[in-house]
Short mmCIF file of C-alpha atoms in Angstrom, two decimals:
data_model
loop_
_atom_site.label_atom_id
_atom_site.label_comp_id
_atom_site.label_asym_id
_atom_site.label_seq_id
_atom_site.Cartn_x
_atom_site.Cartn_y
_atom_site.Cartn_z
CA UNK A 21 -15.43 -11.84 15.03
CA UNK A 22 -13.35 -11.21 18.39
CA UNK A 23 -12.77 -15.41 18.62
CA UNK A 24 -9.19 -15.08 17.41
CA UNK A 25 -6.08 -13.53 18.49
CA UNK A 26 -2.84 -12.82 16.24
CA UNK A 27 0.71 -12.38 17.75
CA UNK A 28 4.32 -11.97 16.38
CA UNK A 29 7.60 -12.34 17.59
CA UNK A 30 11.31 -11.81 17.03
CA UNK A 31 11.13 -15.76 17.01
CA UNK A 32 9.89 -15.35 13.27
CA UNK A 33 6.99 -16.72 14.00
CA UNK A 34 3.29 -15.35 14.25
CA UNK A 35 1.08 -17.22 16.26
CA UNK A 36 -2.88 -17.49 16.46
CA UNK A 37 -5.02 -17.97 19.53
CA UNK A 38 -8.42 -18.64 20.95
CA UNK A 39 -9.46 -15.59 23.40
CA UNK A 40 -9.12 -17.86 26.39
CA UNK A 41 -5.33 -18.64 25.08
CA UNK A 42 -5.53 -21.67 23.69
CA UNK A 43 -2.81 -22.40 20.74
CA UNK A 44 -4.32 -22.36 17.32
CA UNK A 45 -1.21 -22.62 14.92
CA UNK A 46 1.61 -21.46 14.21
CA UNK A 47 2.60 -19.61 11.00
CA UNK A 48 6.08 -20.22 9.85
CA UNK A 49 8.21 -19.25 7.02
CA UNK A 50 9.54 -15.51 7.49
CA UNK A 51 13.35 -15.46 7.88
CA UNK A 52 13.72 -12.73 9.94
CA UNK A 53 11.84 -11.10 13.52
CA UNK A 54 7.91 -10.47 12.54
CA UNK A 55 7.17 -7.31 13.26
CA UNK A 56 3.16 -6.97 12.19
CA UNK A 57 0.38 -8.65 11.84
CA UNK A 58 -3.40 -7.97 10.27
CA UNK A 59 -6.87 -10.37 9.68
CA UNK A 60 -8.30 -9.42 6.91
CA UNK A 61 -12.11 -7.55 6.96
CA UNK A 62 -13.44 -10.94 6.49
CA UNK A 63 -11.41 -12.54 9.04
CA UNK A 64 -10.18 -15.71 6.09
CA UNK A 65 -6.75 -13.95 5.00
CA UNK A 66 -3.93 -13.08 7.84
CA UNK A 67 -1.09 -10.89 6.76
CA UNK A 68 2.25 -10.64 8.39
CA UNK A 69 5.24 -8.37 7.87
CA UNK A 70 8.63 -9.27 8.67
CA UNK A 71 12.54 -7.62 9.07
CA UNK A 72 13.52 -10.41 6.35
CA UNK A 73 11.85 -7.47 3.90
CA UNK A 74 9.01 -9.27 3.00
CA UNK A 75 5.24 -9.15 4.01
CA UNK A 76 3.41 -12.66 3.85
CA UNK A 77 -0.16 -13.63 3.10
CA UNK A 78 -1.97 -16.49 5.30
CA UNK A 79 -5.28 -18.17 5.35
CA UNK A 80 -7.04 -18.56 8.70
CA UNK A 81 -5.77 -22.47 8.68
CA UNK A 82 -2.45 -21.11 8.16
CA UNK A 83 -1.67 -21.94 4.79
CA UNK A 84 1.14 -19.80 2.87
CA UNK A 85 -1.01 -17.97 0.20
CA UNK A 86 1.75 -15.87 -1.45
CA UNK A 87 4.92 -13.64 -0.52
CA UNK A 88 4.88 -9.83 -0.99
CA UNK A 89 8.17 -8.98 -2.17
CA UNK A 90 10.06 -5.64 -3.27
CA UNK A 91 10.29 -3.56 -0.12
CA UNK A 92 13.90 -2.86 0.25
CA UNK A 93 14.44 -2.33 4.12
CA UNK A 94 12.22 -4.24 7.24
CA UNK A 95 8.65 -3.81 6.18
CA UNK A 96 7.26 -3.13 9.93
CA UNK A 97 3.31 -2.75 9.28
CA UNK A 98 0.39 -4.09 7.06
CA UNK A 99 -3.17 -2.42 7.16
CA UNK A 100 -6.06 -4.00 4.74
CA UNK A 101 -8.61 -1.77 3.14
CA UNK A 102 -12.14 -2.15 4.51
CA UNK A 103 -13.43 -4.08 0.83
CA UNK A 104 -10.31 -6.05 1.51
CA UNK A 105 -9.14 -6.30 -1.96
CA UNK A 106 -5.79 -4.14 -1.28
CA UNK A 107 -3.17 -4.36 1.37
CA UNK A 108 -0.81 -1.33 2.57
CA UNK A 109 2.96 -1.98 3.77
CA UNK A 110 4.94 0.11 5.72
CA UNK A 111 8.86 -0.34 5.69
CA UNK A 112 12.17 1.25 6.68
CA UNK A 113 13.06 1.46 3.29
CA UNK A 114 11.26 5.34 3.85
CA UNK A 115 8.44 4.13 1.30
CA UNK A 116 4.57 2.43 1.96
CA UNK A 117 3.43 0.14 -0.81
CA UNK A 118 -0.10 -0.67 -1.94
CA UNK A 119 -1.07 -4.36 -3.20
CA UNK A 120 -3.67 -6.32 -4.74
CA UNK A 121 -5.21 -9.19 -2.36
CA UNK A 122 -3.85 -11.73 -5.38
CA UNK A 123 0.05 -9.63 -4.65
CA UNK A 124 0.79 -7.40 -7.60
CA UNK A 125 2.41 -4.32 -6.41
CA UNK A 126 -0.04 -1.35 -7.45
CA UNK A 127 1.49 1.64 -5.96
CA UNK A 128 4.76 2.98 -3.90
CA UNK A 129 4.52 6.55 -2.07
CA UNK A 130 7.61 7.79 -2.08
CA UNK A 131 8.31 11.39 0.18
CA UNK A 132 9.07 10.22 3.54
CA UNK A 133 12.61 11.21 4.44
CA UNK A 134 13.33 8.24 7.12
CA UNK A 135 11.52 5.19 8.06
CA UNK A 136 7.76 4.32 7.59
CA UNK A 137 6.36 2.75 10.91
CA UNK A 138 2.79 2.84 10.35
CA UNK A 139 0.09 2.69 7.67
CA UNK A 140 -3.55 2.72 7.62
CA UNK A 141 -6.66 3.34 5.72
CA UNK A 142 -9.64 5.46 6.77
CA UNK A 143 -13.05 3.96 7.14
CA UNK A 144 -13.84 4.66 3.49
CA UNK A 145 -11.05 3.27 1.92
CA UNK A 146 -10.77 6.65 -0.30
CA UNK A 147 -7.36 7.50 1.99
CA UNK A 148 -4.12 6.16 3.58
CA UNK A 149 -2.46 7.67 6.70
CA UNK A 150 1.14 6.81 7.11
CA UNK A 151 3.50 7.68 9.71
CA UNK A 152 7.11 8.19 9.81
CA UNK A 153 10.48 8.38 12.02
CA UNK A 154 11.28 11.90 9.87
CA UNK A 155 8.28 13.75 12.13
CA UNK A 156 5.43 13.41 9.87
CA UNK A 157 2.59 11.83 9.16
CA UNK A 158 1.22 11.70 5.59
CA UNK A 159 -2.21 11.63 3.98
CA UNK A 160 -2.69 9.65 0.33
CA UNK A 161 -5.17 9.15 -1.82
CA UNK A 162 -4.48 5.54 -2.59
CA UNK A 163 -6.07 4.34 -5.62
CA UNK A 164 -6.21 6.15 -9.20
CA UNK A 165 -9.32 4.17 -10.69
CA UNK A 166 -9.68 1.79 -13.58
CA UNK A 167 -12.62 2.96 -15.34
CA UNK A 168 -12.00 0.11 -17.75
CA UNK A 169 -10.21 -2.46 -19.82
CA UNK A 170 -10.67 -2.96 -23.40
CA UNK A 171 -9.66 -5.94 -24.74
CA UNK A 172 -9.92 -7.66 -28.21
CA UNK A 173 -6.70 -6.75 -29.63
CA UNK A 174 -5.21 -10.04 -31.08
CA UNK A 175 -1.29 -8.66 -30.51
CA UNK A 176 0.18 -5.32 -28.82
CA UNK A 177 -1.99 -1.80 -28.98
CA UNK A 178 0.15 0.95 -30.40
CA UNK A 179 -1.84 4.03 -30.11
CA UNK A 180 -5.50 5.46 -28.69
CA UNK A 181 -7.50 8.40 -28.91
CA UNK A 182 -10.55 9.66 -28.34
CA UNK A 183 -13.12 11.16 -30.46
CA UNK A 184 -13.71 14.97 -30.68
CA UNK A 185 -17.27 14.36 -28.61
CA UNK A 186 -15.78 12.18 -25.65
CA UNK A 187 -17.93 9.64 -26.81
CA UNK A 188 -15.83 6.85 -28.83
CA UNK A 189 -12.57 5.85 -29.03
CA UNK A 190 -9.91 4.64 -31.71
CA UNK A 191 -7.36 1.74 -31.32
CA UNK A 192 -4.59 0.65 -33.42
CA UNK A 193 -2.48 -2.71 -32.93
CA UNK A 194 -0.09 -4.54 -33.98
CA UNK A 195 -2.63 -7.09 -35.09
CA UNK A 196 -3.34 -4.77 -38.88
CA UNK A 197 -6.63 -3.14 -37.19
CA UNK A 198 -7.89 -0.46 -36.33
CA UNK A 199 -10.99 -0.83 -33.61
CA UNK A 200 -13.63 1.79 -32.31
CA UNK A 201 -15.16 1.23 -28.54
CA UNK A 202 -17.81 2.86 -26.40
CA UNK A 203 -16.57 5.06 -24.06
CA UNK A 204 -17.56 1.62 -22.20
CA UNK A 205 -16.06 -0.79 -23.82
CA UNK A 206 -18.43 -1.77 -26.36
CA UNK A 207 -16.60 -2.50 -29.56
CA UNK A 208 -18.55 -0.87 -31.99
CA UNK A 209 -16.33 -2.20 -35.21
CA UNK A 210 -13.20 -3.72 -36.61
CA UNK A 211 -11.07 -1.76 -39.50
CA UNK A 212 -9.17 -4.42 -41.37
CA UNK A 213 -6.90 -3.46 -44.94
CA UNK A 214 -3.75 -2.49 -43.67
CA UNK A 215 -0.82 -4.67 -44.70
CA UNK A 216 1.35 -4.37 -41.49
CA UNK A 217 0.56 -3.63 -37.96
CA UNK A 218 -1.18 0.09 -37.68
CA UNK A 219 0.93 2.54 -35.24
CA UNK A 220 -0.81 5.32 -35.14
CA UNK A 221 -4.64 6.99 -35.17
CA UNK A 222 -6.10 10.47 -34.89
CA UNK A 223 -9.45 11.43 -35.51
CA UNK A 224 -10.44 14.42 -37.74
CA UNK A 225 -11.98 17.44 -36.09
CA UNK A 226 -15.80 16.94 -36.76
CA UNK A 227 -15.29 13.43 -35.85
CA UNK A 228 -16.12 11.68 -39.32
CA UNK A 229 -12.61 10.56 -40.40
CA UNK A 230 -10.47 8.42 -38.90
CA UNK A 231 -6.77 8.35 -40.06
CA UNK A 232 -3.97 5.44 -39.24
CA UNK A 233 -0.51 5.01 -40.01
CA UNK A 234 1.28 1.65 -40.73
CA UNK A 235 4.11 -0.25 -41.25
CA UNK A 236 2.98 -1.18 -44.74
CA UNK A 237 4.19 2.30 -45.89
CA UNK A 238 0.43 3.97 -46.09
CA UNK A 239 -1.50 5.98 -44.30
CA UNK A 240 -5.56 5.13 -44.63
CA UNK A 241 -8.56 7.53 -44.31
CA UNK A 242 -11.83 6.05 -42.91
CA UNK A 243 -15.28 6.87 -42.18
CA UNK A 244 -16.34 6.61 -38.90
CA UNK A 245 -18.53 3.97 -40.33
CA UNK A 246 -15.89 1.97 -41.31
CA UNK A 247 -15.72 2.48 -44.80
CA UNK A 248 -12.09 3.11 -46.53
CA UNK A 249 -11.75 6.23 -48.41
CA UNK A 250 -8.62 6.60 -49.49
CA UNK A 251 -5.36 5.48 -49.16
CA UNK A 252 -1.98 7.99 -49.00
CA UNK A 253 1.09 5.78 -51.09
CA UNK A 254 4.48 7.16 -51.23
CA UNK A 255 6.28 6.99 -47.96
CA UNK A 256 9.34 4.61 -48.15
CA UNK A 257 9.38 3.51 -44.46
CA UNK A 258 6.92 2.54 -42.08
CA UNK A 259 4.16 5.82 -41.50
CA UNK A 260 4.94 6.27 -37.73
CA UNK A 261 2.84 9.14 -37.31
CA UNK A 262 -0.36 10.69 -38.39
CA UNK A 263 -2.33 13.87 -37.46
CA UNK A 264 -5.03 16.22 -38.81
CA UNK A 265 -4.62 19.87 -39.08
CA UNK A 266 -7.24 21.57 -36.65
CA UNK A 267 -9.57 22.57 -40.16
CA UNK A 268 -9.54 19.11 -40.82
CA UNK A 269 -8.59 20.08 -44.46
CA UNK A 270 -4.57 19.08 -44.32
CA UNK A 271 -3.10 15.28 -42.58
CA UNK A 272 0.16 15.53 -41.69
CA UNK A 273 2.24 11.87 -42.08
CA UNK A 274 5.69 10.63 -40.60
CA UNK A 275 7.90 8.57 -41.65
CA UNK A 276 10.62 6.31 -40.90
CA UNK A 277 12.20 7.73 -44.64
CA UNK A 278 12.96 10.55 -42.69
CA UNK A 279 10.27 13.30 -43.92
CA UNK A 280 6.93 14.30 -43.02
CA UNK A 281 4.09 14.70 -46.01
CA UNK A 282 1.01 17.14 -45.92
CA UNK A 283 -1.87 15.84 -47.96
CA UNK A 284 -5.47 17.10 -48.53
CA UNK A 285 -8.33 15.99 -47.18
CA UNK A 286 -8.66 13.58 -51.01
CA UNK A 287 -5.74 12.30 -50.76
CA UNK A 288 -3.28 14.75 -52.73
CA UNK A 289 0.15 15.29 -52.02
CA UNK A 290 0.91 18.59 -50.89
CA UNK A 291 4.40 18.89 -49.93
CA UNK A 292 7.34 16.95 -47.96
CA UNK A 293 9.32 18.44 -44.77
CA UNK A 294 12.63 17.18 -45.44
CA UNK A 295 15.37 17.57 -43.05
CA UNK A 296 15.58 15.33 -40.03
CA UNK A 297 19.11 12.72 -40.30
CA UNK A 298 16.53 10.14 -38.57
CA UNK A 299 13.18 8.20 -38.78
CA UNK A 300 10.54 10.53 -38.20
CA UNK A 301 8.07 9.09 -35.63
CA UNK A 302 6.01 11.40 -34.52
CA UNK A 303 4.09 14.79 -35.71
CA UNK A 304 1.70 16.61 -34.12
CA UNK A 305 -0.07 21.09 -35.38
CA UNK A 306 -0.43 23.39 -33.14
CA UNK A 307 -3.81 24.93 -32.36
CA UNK A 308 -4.30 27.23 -34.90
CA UNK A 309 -2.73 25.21 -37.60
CA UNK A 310 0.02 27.50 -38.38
CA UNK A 311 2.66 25.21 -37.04
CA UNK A 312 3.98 21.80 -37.03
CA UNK A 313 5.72 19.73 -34.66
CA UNK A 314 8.39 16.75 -35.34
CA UNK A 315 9.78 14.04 -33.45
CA UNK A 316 12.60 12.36 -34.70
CA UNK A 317 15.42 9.57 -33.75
CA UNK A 318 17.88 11.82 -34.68
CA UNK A 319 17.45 13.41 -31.05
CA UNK A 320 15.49 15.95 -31.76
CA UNK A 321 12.22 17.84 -32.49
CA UNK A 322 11.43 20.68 -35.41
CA UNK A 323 8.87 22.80 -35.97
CA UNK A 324 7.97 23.64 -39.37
CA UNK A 325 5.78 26.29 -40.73
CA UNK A 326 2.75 24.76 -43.13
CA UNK A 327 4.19 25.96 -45.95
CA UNK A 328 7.47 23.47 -44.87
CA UNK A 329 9.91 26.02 -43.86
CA UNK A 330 11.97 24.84 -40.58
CA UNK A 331 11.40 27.19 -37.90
CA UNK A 332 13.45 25.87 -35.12
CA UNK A 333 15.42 22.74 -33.74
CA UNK A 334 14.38 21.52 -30.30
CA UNK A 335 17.89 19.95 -29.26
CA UNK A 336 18.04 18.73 -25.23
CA UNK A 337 17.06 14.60 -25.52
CA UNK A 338 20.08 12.55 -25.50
CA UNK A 339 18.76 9.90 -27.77
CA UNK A 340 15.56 9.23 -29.71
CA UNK A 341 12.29 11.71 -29.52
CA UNK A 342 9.87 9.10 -29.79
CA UNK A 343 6.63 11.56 -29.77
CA UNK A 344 5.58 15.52 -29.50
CA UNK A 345 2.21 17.08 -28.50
CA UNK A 346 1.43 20.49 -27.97
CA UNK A 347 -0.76 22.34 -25.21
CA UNK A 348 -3.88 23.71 -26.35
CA UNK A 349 -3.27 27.14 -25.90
CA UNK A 350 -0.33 25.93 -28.34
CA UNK A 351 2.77 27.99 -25.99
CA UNK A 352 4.19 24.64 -24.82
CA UNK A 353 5.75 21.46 -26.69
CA UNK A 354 6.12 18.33 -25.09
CA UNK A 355 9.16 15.48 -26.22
CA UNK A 356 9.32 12.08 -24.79
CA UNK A 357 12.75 10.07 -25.57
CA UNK A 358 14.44 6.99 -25.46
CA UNK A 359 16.49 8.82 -22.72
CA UNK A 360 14.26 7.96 -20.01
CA UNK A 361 12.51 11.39 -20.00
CA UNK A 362 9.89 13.79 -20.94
CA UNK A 363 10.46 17.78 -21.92
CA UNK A 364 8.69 20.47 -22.25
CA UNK A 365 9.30 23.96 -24.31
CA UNK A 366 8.06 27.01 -24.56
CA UNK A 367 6.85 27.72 -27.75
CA UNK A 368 10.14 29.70 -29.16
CA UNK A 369 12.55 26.55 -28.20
CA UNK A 370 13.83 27.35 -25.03
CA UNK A 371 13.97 24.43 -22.73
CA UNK A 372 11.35 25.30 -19.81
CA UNK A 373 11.69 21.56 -17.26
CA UNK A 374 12.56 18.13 -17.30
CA UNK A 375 10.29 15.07 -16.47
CA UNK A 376 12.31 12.66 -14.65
CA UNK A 377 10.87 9.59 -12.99
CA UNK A 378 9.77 6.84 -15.44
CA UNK A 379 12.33 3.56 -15.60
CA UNK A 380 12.53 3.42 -19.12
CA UNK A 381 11.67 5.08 -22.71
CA UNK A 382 8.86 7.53 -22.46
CA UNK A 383 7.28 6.56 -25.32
CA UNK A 384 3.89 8.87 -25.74
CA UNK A 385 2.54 12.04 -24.13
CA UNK A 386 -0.78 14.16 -23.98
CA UNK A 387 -1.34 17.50 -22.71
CA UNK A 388 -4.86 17.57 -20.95
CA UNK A 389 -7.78 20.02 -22.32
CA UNK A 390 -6.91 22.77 -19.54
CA UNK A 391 -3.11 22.56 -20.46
CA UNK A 392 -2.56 21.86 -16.55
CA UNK A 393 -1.36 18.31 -16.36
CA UNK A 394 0.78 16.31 -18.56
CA UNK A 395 0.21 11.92 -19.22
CA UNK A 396 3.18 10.00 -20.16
CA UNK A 397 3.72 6.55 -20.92
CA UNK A 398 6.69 4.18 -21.02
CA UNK A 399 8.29 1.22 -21.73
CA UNK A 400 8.50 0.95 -17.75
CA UNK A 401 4.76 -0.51 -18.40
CA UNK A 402 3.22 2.77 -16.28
CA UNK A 403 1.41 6.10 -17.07
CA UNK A 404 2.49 9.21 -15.34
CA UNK A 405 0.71 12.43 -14.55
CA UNK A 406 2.85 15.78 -13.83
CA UNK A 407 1.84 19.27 -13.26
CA UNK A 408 2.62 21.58 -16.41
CA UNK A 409 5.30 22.48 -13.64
CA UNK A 410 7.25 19.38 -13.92
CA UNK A 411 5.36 17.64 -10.40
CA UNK A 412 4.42 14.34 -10.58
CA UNK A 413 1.51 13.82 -9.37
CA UNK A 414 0.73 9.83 -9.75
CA UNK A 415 1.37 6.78 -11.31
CA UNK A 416 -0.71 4.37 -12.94
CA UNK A 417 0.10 0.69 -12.78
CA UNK A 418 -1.63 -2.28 -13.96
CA UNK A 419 -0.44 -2.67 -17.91
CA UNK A 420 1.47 -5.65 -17.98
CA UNK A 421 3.95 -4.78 -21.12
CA UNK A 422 5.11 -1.55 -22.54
CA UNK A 423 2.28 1.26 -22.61
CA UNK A 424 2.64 3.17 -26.12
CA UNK A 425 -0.17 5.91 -26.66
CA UNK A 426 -1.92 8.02 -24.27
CA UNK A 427 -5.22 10.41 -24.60
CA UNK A 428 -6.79 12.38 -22.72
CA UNK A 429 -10.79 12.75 -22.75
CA UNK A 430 -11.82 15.79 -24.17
CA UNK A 431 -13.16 16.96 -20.81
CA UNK A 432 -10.21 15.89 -19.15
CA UNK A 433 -11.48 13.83 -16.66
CA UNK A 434 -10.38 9.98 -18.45
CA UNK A 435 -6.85 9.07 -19.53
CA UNK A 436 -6.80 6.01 -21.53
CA UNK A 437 -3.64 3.91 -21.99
CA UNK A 438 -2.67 1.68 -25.05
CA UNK A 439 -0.29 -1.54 -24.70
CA UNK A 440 1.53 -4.17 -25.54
CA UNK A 441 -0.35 -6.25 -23.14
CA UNK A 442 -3.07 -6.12 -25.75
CA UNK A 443 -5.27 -3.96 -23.92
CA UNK A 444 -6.18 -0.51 -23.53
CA UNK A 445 -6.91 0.84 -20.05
CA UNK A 446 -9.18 3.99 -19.16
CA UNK A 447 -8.28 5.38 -15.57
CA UNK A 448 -10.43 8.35 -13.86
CA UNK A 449 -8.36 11.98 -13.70
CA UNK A 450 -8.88 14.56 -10.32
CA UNK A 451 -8.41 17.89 -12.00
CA UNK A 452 -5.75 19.98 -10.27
CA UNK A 453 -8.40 21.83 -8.77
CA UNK A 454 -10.73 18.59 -7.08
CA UNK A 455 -6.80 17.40 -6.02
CA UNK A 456 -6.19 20.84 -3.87
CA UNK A 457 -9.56 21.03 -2.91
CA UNK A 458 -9.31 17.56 -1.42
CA UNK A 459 -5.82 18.21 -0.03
CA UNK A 460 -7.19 21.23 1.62
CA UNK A 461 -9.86 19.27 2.56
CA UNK A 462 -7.17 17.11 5.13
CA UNK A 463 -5.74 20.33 6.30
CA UNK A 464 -9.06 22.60 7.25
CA UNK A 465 -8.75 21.54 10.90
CA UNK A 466 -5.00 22.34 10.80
CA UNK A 467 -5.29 25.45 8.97
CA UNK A 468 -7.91 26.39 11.17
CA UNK A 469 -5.75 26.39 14.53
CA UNK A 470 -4.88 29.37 15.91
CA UNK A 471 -1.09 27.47 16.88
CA UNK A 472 -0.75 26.94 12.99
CA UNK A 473 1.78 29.57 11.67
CA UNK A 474 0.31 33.02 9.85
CA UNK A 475 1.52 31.33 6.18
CA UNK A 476 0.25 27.82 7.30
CA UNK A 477 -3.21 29.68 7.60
CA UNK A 478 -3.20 31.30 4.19
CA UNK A 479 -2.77 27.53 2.41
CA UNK A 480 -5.76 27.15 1.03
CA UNK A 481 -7.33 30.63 1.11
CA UNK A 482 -9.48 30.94 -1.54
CA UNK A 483 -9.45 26.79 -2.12
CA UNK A 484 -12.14 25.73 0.59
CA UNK A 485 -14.08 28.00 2.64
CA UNK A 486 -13.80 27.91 6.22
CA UNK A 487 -17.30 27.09 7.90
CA UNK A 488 -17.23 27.82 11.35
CA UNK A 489 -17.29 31.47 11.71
CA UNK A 490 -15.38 31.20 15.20
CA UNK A 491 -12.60 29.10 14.06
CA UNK A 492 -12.76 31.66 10.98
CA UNK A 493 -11.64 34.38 13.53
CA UNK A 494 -8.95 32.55 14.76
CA UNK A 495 -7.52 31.79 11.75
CA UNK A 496 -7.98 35.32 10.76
#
């Protein structure tokens, strides 16, 4: 409202004022110089950053609301989005960080080489500008958005996915159920039979069966209705794993007995794929049905013809594969491990890139429909999303254990996340196109100067099309 004025000083205080300079308060409680200072949109919450690597909240009466902590260096800036429900931080540390209004730490954006001075969010909210001592200034697209939260889950949620038609989707938990949602978040109904907390779920390809996997040795075929049709016995360890072929005719189990078991669609045993020296715990066909893939604690992944003949060891992980998916268009494999990392393979076993980046075990993975991006999940409680290339593109935080399964929508524009925070999360996806488009977007005006450099100009040919026919000459 103009009636207030904020100051800070290498006294480590900040200090508020009436406009004709009257004393207000005094905020105290930094330990080092104060370096920045921001009111809120509302003009109730202050925010202060400090060299003692911390950024504080305030209310107007000066009253410590909470401490910000994890920056690593002087955090020198704050900036508050115009809903005022996030914060930005700025620090030495070469990183910015975003943050809830209540202080959880939502995202880092890492790629500045030396210190981050500045932050700040457009008018909309829908970007951050940050500015740095390595020369550049950086444009972000600050929030990847929640779509929504299901919850109902009485203990952790093991596995999701998402019916052929987009329109429903399948949990699994800890809990011995097996639940089916809305697409928003109505729970439609409750599977109960299983003897020991279900791990796994995949839906058949006309959408009418649901299988899970459990720790009570079976795997169980449902309707979508809910009604149990049949129940695969003979495992001797906890089913890890369960998938249907792409006909729908053959399900594919895994096993912690170390083999993988092919059943029709009533229930009869087909054949077992024996030769993994571990658990098996994940398994996954190609496309066109003619292959399968194996994931296995014994550090590595197989593939398998139908008929159970080993095709080829996928060696690389140095400890457990905990999952493997393939790409649509069935040329690439993805493994996630115990080791901390994700890999992907061409089709014949040879190692194409590394995904490096989560904290912990990357426990699930899911190619999207286009065969473009990559999810991952880990025990570092975030989702990841890479280019097919091995870029990461973002990070989704929020899940406040271990996240286990990931799915994509089939049209690629949801991811949803299951944890063992009891929830299951469903976060919106740019395609790789909207993301260069809106990159390019930022840079039109740059790419449209006649002092940018000749391959500078060519960026985004054939990405956005320049308007103005004159600045089209120039760049031409």
């Amino acid at each position: 409202d103009g009636k207030t004025i904020a100051t800070t000083s290498n006294d480590r205080t900040a200090r508020l004022w009436t406009i004709d300079g009257q004393l207000l308060r005094e905020l105290k409680g930094h330990q080092g110089e104060v370096n920045g200072v921001s009111f809120s949109p509302d003009g109730k919450t202050i925010a202060t950053t400090s060299n003692d690597r911390t950024a504080r909240l305030w209310t107007i009466d000066g009253q410590l609301l909470r401490e910000l902590k994890g920056h690593q260096r002087e955090v020198w800036t704050v900036s508050f989005s115009p809903d005022g429900k996030t914060l930005a931080t700025a620090s030495s540390d070469n990183t910015a960080r975003l943050w809830a209004i209540d202080g959880q730490l939502l995202r880092e954006f890492k790629g500045h080489q030396r210190e981050v001075w500045t932050v700040s969010f457009s008018p909309d909210g829908k970007t951050l500008a940050t500015a740095s001592s390595d020369n550049t200034a950086r444009l972000w697209t600050p929030y990847w958005q929640l779509l929504q939260e299901l919850k109902g889950h009485q203990r952790a949620v093991w596995s999701v996915s998402f019916s052929p038609d987009g329109k429903t989707l399948a949990t699994v938990s800890s809990d011995k159920t097996a639940r089916l949602w809305t697409i928003d978040g109505q729970l439609l109904r409750e599977l109960k039979g299983h003897e020991g907390g279900v791990w796994s779920v995949s839906f058949s390809p006309d959408g009418k069966t649901l299988a899970t996997a459990s720790s009570d040795k079976t795997a169980r075929l449902w309707t979508i209705d809910g009604q149990l049709l049949r129940e695969l016995k003979g495992h001797q360890g906890i089913v890890w794993g369960v998938s249907f072929s792409p006909d729908g005719k053959t399900i594919a189990t895994a096993s912690d007995d170390k083999t993988v078991r092919l059943w029709t669609i009533d229930g009869q045993l087909l054949r077992e794929l024996k030769g993994h020296q571990g658990g098996v715990r994940g398994v996954s066909f190609s496309p066109d049905g003619k292959t399968i893939a194996t994931a296995s604690s014994d550090k590595t992944a197989r593939l398998w013809t139908v008929d159970g003949q080993l095709l080829r060891e996928l060696k690389g992980h140095q400890d457990w594969v905990l999952s493997v998916a393939l790409s649509k268009d069935g040329k690439t494999i993805a493994t996630t491990s115990s080791d901390n990392t994700a890999l992907l393979w061409k089709i014949d076993g040879q190692l194409l890139r590394e995904l490096r980046g989560h904290q912990n075990w990357v426990r699930g993975v899911s190619f999207s429909p286009d065969g473009k991006t990559v999810a991952t999940v880990s025990s570092d409680n975030t989702a990841r999303l890479w280019t097919i290339d091995g870029q990461a593109l973002r990070e989704w935080k929020g899940h406040q254990g271990i996240v286990w399964g990931v799915s994509f929508s089939p049209d690629g524009k949801t991811v949803a996340t299951a944890s063992e925070d009891k929830t299951v999360r469903l976060w919106s996806v740019e395609s790789l196109d909207q993301l260069l488009v809106r990159g390019c977007e930022w840079l039109q005006y740059y790419v449209k100067n006649p002092i940018a450099s000749t391959k500078d100009r060519k960026l985004c040919e054939g990405i956005i099309p320049i308007q103005n026919s004159k600045l089209k000459n120039l760049a031409e």
